PDB file of C-alpha atoms and ligand atoms in Angstrom:
ATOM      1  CA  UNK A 604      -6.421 -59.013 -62.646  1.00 75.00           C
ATOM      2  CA  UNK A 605      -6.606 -55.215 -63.733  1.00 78.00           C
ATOM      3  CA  UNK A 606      -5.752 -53.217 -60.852  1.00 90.00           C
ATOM      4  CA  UNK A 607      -8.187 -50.826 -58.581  1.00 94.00           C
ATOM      5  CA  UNK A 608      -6.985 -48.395 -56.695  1.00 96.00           C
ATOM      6  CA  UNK A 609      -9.048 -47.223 -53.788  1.00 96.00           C
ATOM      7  CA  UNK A 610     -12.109 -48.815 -55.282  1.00 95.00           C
ATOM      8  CA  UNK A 611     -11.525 -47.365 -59.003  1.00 97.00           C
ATOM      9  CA  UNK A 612     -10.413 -49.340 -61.762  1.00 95.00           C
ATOM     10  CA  UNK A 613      -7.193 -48.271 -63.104  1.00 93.00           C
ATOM     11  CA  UNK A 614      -8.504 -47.732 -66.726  1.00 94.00           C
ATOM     12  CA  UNK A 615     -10.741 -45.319 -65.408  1.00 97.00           C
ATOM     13  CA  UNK A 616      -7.775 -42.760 -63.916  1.00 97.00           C
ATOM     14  CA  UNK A 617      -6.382 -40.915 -67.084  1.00 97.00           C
ATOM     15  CA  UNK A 618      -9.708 -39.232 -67.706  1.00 97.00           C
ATOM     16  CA  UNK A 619     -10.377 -38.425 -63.762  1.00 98.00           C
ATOM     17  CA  UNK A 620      -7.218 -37.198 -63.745  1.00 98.00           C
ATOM     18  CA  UNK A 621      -7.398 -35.670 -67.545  1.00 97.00           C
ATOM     19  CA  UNK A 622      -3.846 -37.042 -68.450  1.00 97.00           C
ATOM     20  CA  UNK A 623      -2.955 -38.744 -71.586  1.00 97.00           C
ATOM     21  CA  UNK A 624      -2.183 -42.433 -70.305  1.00 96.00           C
ATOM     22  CA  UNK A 625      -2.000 -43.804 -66.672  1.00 97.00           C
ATOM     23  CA  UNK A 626       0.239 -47.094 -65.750  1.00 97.00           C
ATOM     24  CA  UNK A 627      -0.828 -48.385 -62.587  1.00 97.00           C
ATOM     25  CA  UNK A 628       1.730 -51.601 -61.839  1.00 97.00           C
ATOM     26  CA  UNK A 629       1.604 -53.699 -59.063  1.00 97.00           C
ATOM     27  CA  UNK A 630       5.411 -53.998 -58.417  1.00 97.00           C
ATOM     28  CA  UNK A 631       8.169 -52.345 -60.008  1.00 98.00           C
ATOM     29  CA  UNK A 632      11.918 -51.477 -59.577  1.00 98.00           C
ATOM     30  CA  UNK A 633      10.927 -47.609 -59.782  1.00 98.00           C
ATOM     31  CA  UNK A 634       7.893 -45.906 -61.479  1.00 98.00           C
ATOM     32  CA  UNK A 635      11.035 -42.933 -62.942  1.00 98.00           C
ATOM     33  CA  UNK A 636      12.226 -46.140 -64.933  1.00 98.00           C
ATOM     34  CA  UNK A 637       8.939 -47.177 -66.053  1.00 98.00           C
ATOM     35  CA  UNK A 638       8.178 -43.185 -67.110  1.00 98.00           C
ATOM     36  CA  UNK A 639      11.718 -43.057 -68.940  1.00 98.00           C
ATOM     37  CA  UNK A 640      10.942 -46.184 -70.999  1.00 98.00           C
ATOM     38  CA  UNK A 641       7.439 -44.213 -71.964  1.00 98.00           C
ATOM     39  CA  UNK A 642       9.886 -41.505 -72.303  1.00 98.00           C
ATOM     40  CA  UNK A 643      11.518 -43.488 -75.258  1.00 98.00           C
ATOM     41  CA  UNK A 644       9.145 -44.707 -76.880  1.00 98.00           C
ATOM     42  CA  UNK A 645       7.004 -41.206 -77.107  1.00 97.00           C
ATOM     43  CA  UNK A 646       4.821 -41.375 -74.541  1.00 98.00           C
ATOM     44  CA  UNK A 647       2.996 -37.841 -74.480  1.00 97.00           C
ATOM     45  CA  UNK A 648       3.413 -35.373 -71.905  1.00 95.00           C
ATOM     46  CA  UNK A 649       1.479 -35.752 -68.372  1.00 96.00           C
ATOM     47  CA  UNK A 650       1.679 -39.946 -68.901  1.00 98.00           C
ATOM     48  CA  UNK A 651       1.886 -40.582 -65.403  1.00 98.00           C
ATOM     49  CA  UNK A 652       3.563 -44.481 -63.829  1.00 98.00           C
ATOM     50  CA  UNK A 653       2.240 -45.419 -60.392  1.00 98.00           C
ATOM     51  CA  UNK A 654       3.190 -48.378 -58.567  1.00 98.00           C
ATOM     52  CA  UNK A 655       1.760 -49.961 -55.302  1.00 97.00           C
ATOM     53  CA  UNK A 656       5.140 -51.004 -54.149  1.00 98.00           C
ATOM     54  CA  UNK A 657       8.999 -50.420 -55.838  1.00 98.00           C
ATOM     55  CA  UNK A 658      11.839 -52.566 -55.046  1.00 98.00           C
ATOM     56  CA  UNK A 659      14.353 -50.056 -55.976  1.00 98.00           C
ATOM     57  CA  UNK A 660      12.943 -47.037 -55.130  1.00 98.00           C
ATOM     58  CA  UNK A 661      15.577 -43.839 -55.588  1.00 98.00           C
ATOM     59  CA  UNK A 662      16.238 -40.839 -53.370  1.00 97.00           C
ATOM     60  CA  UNK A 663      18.229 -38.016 -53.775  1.00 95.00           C
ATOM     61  CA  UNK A 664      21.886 -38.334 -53.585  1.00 92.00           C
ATOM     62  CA  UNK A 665      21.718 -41.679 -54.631  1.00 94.00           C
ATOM     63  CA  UNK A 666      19.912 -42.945 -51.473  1.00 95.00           C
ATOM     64  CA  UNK A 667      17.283 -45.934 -51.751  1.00 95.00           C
ATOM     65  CA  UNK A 668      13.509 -44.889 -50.845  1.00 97.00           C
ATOM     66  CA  UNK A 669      11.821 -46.906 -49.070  1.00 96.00           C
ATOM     67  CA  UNK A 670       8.360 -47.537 -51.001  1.00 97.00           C
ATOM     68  CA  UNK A 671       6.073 -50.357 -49.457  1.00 97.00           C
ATOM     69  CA  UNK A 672       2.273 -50.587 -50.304  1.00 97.00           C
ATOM     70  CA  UNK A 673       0.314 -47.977 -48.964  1.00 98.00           C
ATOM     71  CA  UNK A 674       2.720 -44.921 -50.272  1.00 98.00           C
ATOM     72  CA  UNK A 675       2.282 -42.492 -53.485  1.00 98.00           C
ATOM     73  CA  UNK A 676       5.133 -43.883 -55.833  1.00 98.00           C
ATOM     74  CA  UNK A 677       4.539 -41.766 -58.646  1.00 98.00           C
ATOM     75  CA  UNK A 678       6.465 -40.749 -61.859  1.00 98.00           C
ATOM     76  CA  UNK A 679       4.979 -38.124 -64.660  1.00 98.00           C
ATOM     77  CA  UNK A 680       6.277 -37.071 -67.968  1.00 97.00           C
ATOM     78  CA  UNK A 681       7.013 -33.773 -68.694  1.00 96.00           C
ATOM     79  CA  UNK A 682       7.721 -32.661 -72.540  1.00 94.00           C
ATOM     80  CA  UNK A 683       8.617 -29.341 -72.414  1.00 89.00           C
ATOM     81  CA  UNK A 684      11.741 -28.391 -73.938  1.00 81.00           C
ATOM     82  CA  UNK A 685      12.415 -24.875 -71.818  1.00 82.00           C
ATOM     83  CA  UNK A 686      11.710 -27.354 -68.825  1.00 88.00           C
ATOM     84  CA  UNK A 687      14.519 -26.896 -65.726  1.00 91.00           C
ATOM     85  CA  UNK A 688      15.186 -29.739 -64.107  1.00 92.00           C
ATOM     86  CA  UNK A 689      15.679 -27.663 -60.849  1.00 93.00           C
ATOM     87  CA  UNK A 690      12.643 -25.444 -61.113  1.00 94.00           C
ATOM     88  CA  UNK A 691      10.148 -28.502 -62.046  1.00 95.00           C
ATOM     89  CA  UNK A 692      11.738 -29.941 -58.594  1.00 95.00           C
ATOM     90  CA  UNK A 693      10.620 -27.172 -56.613  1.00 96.00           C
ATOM     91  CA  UNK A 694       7.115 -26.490 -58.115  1.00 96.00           C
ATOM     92  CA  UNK A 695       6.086 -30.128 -57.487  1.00 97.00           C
ATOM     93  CA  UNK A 696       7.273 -30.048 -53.772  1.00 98.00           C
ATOM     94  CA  UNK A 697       5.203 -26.575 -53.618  1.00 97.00           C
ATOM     95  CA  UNK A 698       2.201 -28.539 -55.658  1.00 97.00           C
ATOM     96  CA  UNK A 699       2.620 -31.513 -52.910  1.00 98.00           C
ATOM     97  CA  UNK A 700       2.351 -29.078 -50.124  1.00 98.00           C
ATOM     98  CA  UNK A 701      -0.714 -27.671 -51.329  1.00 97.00           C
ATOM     99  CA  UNK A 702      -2.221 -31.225 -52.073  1.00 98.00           C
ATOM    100  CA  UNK A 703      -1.535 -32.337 -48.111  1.00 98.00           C
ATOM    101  CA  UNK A 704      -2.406 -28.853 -46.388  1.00 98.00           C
ATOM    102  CA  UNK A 705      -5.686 -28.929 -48.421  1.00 98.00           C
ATOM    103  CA  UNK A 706      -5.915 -32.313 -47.258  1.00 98.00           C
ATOM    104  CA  UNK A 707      -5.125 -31.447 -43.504  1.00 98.00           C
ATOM    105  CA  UNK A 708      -7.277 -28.472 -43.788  1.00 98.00           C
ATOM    106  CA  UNK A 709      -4.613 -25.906 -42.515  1.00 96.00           C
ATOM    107  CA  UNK A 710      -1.256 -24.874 -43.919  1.00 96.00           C
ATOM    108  CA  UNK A 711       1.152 -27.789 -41.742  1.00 97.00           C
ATOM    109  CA  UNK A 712       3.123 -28.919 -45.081  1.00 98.00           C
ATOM    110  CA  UNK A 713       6.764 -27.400 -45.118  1.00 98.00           C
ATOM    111  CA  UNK A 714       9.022 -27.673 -47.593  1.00 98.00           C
ATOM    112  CA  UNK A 715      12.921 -27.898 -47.097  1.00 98.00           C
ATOM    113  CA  UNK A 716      14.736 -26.466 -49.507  1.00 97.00           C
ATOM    114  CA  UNK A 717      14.903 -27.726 -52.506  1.00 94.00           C
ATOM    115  CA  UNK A 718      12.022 -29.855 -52.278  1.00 92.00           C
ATOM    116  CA  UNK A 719      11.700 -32.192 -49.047  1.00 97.00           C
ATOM    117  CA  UNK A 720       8.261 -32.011 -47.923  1.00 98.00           C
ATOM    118  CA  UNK A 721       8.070 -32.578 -43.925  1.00 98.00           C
ATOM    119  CA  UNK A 722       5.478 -32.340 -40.923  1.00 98.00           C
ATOM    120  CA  UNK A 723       6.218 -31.660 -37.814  1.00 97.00           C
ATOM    121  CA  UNK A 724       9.593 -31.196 -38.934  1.00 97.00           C
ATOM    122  CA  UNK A 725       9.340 -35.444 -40.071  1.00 98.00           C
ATOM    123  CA  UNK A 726       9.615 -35.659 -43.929  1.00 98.00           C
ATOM    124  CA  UNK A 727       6.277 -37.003 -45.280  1.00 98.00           C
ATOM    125  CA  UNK A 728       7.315 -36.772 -48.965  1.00 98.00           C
ATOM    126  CA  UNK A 729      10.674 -36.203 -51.593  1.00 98.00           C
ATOM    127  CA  UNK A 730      10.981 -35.366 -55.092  1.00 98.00           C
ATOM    128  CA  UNK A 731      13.569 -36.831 -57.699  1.00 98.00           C
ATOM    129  CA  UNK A 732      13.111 -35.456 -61.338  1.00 97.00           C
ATOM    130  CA  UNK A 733      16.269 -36.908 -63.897  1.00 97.00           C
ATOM    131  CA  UNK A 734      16.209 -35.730 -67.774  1.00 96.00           C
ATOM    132  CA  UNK A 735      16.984 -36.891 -70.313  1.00 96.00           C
ATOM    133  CA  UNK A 736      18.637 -35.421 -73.383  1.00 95.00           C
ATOM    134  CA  UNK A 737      19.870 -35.963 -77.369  1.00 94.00           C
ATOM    135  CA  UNK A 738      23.110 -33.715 -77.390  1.00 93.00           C
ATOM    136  CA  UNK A 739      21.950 -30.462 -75.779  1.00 89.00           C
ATOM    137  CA  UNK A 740      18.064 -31.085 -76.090  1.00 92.00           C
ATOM    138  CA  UNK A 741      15.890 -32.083 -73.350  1.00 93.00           C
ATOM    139  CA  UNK A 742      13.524 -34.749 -74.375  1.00 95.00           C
ATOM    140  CA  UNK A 743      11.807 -35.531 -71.485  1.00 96.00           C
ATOM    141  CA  UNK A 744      11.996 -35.190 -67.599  1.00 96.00           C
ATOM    142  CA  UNK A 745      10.740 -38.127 -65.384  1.00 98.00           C
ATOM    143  CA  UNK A 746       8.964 -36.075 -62.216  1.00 98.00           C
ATOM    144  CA  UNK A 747       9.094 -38.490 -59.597  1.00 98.00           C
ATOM    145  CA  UNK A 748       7.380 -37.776 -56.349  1.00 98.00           C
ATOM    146  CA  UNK A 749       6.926 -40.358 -53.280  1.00 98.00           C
ATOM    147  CA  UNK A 750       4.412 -39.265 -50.164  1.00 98.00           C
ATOM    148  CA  UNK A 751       4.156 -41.615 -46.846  1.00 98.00           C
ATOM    149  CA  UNK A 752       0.379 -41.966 -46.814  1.00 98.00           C
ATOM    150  CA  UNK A 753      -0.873 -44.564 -45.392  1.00 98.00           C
ATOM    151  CA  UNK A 754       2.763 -46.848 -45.524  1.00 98.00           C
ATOM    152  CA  UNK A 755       4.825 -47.848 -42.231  1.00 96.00           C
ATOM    153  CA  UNK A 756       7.383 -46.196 -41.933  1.00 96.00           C
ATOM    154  CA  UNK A 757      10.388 -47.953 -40.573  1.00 93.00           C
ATOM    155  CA  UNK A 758      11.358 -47.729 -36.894  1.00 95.00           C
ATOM    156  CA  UNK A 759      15.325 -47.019 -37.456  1.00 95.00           C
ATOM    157  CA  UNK A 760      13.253 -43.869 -39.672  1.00 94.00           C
ATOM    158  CA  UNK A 761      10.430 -42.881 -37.532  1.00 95.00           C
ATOM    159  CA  UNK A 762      12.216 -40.279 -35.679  1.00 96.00           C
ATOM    160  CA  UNK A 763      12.502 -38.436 -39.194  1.00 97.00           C
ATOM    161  CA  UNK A 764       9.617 -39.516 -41.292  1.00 98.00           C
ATOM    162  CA  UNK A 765       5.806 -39.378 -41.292  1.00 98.00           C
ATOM    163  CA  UNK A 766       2.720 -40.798 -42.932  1.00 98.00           C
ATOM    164  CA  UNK A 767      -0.205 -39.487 -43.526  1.00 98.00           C
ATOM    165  CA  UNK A 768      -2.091 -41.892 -41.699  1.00 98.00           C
ATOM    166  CA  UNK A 769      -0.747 -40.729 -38.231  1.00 97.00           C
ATOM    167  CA  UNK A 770      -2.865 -37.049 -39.066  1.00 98.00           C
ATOM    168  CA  UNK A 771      -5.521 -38.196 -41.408  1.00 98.00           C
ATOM    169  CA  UNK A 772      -6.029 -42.185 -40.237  1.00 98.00           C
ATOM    170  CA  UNK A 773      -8.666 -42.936 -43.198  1.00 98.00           C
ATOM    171  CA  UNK A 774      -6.845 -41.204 -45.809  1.00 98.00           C
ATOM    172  CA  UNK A 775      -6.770 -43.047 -49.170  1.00 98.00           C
ATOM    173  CA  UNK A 776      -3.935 -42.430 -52.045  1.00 98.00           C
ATOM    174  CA  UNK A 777      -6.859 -41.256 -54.347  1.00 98.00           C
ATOM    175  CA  UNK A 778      -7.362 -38.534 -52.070  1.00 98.00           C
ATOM    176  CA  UNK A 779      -3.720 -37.406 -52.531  1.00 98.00           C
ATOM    177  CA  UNK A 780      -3.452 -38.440 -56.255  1.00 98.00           C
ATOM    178  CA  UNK A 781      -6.826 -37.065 -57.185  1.00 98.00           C
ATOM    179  CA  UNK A 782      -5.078 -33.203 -55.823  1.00 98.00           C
ATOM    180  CA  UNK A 783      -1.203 -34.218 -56.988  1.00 98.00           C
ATOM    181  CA  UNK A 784      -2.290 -34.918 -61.038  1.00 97.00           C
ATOM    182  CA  UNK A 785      -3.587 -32.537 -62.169  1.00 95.00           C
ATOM    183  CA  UNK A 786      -0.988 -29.315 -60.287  1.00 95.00           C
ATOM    184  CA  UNK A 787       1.956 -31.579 -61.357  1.00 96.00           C
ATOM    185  CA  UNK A 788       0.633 -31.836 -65.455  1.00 93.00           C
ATOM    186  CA  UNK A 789       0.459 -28.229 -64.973  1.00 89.00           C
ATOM    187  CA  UNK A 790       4.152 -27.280 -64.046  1.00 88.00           C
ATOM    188  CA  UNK A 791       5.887 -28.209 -67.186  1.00 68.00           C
ATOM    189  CA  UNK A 792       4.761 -25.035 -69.235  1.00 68.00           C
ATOM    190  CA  UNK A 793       5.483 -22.536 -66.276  1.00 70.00           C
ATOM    191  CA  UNK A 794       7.969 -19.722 -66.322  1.00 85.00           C
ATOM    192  CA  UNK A 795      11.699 -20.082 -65.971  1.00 85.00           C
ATOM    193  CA  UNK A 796      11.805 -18.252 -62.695  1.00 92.00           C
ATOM    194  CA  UNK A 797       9.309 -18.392 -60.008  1.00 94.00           C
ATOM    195  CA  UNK A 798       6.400 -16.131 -59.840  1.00 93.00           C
ATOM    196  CA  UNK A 799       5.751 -13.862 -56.723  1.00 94.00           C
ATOM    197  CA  UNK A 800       3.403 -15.826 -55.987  1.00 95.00           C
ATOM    198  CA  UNK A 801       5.453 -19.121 -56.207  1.00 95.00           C
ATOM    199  CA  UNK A 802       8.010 -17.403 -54.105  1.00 96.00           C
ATOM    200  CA  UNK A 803       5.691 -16.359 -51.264  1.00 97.00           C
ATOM    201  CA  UNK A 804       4.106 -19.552 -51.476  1.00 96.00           C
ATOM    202  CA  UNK A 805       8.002 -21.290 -50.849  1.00 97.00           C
ATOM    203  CA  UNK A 806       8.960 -18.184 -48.495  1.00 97.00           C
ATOM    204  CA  UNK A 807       5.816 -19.272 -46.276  1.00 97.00           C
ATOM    205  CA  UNK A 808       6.378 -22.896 -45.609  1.00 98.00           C
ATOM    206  CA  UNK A 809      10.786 -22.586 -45.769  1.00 98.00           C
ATOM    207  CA  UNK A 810      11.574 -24.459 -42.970  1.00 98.00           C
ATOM    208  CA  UNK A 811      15.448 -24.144 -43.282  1.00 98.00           C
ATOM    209  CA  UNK A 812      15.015 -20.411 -43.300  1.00 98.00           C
ATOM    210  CA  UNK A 813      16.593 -18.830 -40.013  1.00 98.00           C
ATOM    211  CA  UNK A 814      18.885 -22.022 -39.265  1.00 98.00           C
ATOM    212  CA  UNK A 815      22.425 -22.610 -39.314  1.00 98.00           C
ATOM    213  CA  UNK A 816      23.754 -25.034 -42.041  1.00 98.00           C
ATOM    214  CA  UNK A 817      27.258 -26.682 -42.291  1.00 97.00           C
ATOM    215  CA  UNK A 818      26.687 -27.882 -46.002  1.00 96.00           C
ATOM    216  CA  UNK A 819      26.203 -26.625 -48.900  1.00 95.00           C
ATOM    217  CA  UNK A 820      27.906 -23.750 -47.573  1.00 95.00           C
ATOM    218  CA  UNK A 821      28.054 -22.580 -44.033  1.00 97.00           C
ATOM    219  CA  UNK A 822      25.933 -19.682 -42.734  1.00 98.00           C
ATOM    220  CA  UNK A 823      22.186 -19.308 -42.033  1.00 98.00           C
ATOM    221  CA  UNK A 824      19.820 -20.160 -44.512  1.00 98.00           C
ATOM    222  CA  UNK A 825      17.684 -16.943 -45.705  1.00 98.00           C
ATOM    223  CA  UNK A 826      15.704 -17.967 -48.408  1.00 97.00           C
ATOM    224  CA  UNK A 827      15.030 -18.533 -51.810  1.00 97.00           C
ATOM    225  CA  UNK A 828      15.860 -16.236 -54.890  1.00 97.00           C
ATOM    226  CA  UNK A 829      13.726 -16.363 -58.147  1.00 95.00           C
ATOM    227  CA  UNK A 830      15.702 -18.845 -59.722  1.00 95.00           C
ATOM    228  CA  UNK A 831      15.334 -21.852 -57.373  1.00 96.00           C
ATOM    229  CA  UNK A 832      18.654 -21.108 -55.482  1.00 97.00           C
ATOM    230  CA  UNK A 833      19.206 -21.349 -51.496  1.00 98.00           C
ATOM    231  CA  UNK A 834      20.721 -18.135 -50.043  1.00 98.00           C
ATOM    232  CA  UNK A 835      23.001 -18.667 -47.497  1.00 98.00           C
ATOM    233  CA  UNK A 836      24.318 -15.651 -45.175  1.00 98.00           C
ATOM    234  CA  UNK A 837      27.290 -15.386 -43.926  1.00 97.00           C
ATOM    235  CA  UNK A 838      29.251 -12.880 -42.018  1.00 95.00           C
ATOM    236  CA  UNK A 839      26.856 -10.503 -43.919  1.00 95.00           C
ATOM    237  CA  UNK A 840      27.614 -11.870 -47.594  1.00 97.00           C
ATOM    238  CA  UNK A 841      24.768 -13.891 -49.349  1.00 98.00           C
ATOM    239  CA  UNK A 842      25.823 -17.063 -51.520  1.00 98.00           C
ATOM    240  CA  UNK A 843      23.177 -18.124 -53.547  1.00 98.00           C
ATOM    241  CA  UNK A 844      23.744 -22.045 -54.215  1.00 97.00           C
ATOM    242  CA  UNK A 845      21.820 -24.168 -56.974  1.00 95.00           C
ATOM    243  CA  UNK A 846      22.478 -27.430 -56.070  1.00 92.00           C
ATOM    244  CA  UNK A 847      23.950 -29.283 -53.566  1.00 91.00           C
ATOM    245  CA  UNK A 848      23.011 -31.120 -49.994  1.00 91.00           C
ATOM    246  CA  UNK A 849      21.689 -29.684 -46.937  1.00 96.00           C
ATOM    247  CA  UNK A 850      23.564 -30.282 -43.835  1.00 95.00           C
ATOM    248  CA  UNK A 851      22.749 -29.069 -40.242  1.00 94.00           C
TER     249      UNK A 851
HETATM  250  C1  BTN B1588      13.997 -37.815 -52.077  1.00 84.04           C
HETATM  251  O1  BTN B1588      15.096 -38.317 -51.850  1.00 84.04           O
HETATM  252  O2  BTN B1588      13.464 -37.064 -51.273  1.00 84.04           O
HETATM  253  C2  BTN B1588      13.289 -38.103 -53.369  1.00 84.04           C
HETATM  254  C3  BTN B1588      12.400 -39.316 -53.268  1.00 84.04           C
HETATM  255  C4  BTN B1588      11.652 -39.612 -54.546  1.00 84.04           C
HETATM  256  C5  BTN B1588      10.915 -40.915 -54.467  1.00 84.04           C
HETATM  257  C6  BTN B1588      10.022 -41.135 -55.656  1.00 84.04           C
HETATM  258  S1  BTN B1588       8.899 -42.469 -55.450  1.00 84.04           S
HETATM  259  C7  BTN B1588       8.455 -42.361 -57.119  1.00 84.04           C
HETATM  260  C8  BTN B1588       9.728 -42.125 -57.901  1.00 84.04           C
HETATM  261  N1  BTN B1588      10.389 -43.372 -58.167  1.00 84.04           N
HETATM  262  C9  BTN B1588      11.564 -43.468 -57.553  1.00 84.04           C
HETATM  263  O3  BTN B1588      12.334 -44.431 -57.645  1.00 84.04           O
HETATM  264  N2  BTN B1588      11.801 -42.361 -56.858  1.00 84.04           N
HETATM  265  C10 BTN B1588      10.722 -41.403 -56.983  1.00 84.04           C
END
């Protein structure tokens, strides 16, 4: 049985969503798998993988992510070869934002650096991108982006995550896919460093910004620079950090 998702056939997605090939699956370990065996065998930039459910969903830091029916489980490839891992990351939690505060109809979507998306300070989505490479020379990145929309979220979780549902209680995935597609095809061929705008689009919704961290470095988060890293103050120095875990 070909698969329909909120009342449109499956076959008919790549052209709404004006992307070179969409796999909708039922059931899948992860959709980032699925997009990195596209990857392989030259799948074209902007195929995207959704799922209805994954059974081995991955977070960040190695952590499993929970992804039952009802949730965004979504994996694009991007073919660009100047692409950063780290500031494709951070563009699709700022192109997720956008997506759920035009959704909510007011700017509620923050995003904790590098690219948690929460609400009401419960995350609502995540973003994983992995590369791959021959030698020194990306071939692809897998973009993989899950949002709570109209899933349960787990009690031993609800005290940190959020669906959709619980703001917008008819919302459909197609609503949230139909915004997500297209801003995420869009990313791959965008500048190495992040536009003013881009910046004062992340500076707006930072929710670390102000607070005190333990990890990646102690001191009090103060935003973002340019490049995608955190800026962390301490006893009036600044350490900019590119990667690493946020503890508070
Ligand atoms: C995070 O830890 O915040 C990142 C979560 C990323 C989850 C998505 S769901 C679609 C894609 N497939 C996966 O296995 N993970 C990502």
């Amino acid at each position: 049985m070909p698969l329909i998702l909120d009342g449109v056939p499956a076959a008919h997605l790549a052209r709404r969503w004006a992307v070179p090939q969409v796999a909708a699956l039922r059931l899948v370990a992860s959709t980032l798998d699925t997009a990195h065996e596209l990857g392989a065998s030259g799948a074209a930039h902007g195929t995207t993988v959704i799922a209805e459910e994954q059974t081995a969903g991955r977070g960040r830091d190695g952590r499993h992510w929970h992804s039952p029916v009802g949730g965004v489980w979504l994996s694009m490839l991007v073919r660009s070869p100047h692409a950063d891992l780290r500031m494709v990351s951070l563009r699709a939690g700022l192109v997720v934002a956008d997506a759920l505060d035009e959704l909510l109809g007011s700017p509620r979507a923050r995003l904790k650096w590098p690219n948690d998306v929460l609400i009401d300070d419960r995350k609502i989505a995540g973003v994983l991108s992995e590369g791959r490479w021959q030698g020194n020379m990306l071939q692809w990145l897998a973009v993989g982006i899950g949002i709570n929309v109209w899933n349960d979220i787990p009690p031993q979780l609800a005290h940190r995550a959020v669906s959709l549902r619980e703001f917008l209680p008819d919302i459909r995935r197609l609503d949230v896919l139909d915004r997500l597609v297209p801003g995420i095809t869009a990313i791959g061929a965008s500048a190495p460093h992040l536009s003013e705008s881009e910046s004062r689009a992340f500076a707006e919704r930072d929710w670390l910004r102000g607070r005190v961290l333990r990890a990646p470095v102690a001191g009090r988060a103060s935003g973002i620079r340019g490049d995608g890293a955190l800026l962390v103050e301490s006893g009036g120095a600044i350490t900019p950090v590119l990667d690493g875990h946020v503890d508070i």
